XYZ file of C-alpha atoms in Angstrom:
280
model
C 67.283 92.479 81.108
C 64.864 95.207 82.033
C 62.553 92.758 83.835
C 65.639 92.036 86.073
C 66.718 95.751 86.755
C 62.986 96.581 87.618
C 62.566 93.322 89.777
C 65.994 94.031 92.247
C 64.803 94.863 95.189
C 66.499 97.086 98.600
C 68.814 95.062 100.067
C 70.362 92.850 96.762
C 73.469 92.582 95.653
C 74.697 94.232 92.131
C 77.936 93.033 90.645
C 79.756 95.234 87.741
C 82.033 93.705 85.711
C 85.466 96.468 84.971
C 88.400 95.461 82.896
C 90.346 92.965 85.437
C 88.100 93.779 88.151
C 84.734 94.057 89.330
C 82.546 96.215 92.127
C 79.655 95.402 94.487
C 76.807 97.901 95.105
C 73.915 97.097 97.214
C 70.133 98.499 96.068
C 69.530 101.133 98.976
C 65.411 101.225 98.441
C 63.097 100.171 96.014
C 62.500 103.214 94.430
C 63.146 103.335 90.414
C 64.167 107.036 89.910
C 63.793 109.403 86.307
C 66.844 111.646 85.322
C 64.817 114.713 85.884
C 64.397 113.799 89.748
C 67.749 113.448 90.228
C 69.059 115.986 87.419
C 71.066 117.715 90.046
C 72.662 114.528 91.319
C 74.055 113.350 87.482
C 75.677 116.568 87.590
C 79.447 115.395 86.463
C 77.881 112.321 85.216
C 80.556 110.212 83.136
C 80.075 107.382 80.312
C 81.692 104.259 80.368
C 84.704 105.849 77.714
C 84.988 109.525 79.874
C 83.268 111.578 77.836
C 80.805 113.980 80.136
C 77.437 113.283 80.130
C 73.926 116.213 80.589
C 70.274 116.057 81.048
C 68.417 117.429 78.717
C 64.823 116.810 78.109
C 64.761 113.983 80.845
C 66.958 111.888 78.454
C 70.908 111.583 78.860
C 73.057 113.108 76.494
C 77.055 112.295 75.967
C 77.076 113.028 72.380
C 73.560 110.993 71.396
C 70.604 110.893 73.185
C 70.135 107.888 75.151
C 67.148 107.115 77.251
C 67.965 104.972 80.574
C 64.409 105.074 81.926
C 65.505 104.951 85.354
C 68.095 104.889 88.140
C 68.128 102.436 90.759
C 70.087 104.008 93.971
C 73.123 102.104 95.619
C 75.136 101.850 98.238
C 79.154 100.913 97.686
C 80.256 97.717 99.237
C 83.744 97.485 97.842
C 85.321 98.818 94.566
C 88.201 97.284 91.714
C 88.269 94.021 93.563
C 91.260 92.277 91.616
C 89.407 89.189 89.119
C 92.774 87.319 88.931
C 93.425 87.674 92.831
C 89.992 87.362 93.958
C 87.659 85.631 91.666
C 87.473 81.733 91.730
C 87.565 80.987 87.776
C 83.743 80.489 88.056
C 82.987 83.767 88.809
C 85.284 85.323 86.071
C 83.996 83.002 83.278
C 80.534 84.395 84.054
C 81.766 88.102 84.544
C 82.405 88.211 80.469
C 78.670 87.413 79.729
C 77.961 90.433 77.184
C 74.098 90.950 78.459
C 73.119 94.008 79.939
C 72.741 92.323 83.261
C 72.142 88.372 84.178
C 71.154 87.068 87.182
C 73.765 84.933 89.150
C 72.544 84.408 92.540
C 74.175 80.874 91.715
C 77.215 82.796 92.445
C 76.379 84.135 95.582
C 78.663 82.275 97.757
C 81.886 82.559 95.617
C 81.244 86.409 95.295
C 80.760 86.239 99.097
C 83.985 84.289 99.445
C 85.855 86.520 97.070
C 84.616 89.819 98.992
C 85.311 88.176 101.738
C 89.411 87.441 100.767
C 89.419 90.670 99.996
C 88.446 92.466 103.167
C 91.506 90.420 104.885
C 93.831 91.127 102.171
C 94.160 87.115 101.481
C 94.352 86.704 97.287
C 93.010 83.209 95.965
C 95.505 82.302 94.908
C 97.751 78.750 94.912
C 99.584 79.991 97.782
C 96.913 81.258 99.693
C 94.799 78.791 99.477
C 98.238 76.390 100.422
C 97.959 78.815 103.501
C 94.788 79.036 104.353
C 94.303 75.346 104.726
C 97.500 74.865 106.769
C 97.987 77.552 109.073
C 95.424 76.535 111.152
C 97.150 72.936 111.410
C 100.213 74.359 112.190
C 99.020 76.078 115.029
C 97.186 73.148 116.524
C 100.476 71.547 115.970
C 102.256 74.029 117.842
C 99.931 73.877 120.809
C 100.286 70.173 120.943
C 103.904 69.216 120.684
C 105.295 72.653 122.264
C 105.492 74.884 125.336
C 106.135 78.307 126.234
C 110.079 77.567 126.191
C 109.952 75.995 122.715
C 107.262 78.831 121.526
C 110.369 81.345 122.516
C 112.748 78.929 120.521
C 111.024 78.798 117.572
C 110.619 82.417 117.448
C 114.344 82.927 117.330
C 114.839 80.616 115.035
C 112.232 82.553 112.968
C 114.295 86.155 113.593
C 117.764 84.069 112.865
C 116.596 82.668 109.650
C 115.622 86.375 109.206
C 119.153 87.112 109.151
C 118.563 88.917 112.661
C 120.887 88.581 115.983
C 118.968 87.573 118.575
C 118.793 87.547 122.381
C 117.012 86.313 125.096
C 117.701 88.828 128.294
C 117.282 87.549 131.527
C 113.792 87.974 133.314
C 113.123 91.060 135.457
C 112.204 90.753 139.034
C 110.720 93.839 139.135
C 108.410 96.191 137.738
C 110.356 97.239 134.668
C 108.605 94.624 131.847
C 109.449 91.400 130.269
C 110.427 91.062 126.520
C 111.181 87.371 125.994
C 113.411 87.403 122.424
C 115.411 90.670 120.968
C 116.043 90.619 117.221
C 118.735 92.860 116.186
C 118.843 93.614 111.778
C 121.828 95.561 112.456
C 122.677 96.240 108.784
C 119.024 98.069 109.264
C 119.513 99.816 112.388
C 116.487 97.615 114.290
C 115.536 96.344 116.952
C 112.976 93.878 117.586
C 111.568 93.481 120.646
C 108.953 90.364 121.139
C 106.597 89.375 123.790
C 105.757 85.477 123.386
C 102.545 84.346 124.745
C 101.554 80.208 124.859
C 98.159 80.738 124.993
C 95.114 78.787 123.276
C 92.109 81.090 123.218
C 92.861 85.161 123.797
C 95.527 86.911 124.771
C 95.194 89.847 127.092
C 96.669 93.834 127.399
C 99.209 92.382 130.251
C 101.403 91.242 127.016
C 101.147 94.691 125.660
C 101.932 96.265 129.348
C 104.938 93.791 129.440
C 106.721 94.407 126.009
C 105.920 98.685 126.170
C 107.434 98.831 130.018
C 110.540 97.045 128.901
C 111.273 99.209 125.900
C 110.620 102.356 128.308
C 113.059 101.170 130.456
C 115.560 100.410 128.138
C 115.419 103.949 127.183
C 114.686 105.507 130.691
C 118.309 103.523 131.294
C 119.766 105.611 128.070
C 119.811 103.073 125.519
C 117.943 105.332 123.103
C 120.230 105.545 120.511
C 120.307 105.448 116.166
C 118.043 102.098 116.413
C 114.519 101.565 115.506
C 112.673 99.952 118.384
C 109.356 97.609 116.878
C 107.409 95.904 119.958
C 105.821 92.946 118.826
C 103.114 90.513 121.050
C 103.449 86.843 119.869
C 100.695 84.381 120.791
C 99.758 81.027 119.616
C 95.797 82.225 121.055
C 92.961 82.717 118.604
C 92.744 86.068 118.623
C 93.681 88.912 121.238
C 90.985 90.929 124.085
C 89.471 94.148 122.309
C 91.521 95.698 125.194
C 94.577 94.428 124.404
C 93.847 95.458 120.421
C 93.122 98.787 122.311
C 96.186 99.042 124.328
C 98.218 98.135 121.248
C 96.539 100.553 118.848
C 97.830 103.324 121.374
C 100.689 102.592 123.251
C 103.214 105.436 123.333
C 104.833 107.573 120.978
C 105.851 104.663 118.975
C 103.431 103.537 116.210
C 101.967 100.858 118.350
C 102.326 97.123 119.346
C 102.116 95.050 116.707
C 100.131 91.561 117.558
C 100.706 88.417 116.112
C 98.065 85.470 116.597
C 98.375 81.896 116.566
C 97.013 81.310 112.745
C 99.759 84.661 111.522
C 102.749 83.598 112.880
C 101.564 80.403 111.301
C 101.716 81.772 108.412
C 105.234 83.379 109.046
C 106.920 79.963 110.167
C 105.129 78.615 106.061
C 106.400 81.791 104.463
C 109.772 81.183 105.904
C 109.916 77.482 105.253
C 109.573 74.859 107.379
C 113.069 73.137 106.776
C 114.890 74.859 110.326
C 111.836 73.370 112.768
C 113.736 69.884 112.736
C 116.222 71.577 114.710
C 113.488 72.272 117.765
């Protein structure tokens, strides 16, 4: 075990198991540091059951003297990353080893996997997996077998199996917008207003332009009433322009423009059930 700590070098990886979860640290240099170089550094120093830990005489002491040697110092790459949502059962069989440390670079690509779920908030789960694996199929599907007047179909039937009331409004001729469906929860006092987008590849910051003129002029025109107004971009593209992610970010008072790809409204239609598409 010490011939492992004293071999990582700047740059590796460093897994520690908690109880349900586990962190990942990265070695920041290859320097192997005493407690007196770093005495003011430990100051508020912890053990692993609370209790406050001092230097004294170069050795650590939280009620006994124990003698660590060295520190290594690390960078934080994500902390309490869930084992049950995150961890392929792999990984958490070999998380209970009871060494000091072991090496598992034979793990390497399910830790990067399970980091990697958890940056995008996707669990491995079941269902996610279900989701992962079809939600790009579905939106192939989509792009095959549709168009941009089914895409605005099948988003109201999304909003009406919601339990919303929708609407499509006629198309402005001139400068005031576009907002293709309007999804009313009136039992919750909101208004949804979508932009739908056929695209393949990217969408661009016209959609966002569209969807925020039309909800100004609705309320230039006095419909700004007890109703919460959401602006939503829906596009069966990839992913959308930095610009557009820009324009979205920061588009009015309101908190935004929320956009939808292709692969999440995928994901929607799967969440929802797929039983209402025969009627497309």
């Amino acid at each position: 075990s010490l011939k492992r700590f004293l071999e990582m070098e700047q740059g590796d990886r460093v897994i520690i198991p908690i109880w349900g979860a586990f962190h990942i640290y990265e070695i920041q240099d290859n320097s192997r540091l005493n407690p007196i170089q770093i005495e003011d550094e430990l100051k508020g120093l912890k053990s692993w059951d609370g209790n406050g830990a001092v230097i004294q005489e170069g050795y650590i002491n939280d009620g006994s003297v124990v003698d660590l040697g060295f520190f290594r110092r690390v960078r934080v790459i994500a902390t309490a990353i869930s084992r049950n949502d995150y961890a392929a059962a792999a990984l958490t069989s070999r998380l209970k080893v009871r060494q000091t440390n072991v090496e598992i670079t034979d793990f390497k690509e399910s830790i990067e996997n399970a980091y990697d779920h958890y940056k995008r908030k996707r669990p491995i789960n079941l269902r996610s997996q279900l989701l992962e694996k079809c939600t790009s199929v579905m939106r192939e599907t989509i792009l095959d077998i549709s168009s941009p007047d089914k895409l605005e179909n099948l988003i109201n039937l999304y909003f009406e199996q919601c339990g919303a009331n929708t609407d499509k409004p006629k198309k402005n001729s001139d400068n005031e917008g576009d907002a293709d469906i309007i999804a009313t929860f009136e039992s919750l006092k909101l208004i949804v207003y979508v932009q739908a987008k056929f695209h393949d590849h990217e969408t661009n910051a016209w959609a966002v332009d569209q969807i925020q003129q039309y909800v100004d002029s609705e309320i230039a025109n006095g419909n700004d009433d007890e109703y919460t107004r959401m602006l939503w971009v829906i596009s069966t593209a990839e992913k959308f322009s930095n610009d557009c992610q820009k324009k979205a970010k920061h588009s009015g008072s309101r908190k935004g423009v929320r956009l939808i790809d292709g692969i999440e409204f995928s994901q929607m239609l799967l969440d929802k059930g797929i039983e209402y598409l025969e009627m497309l």
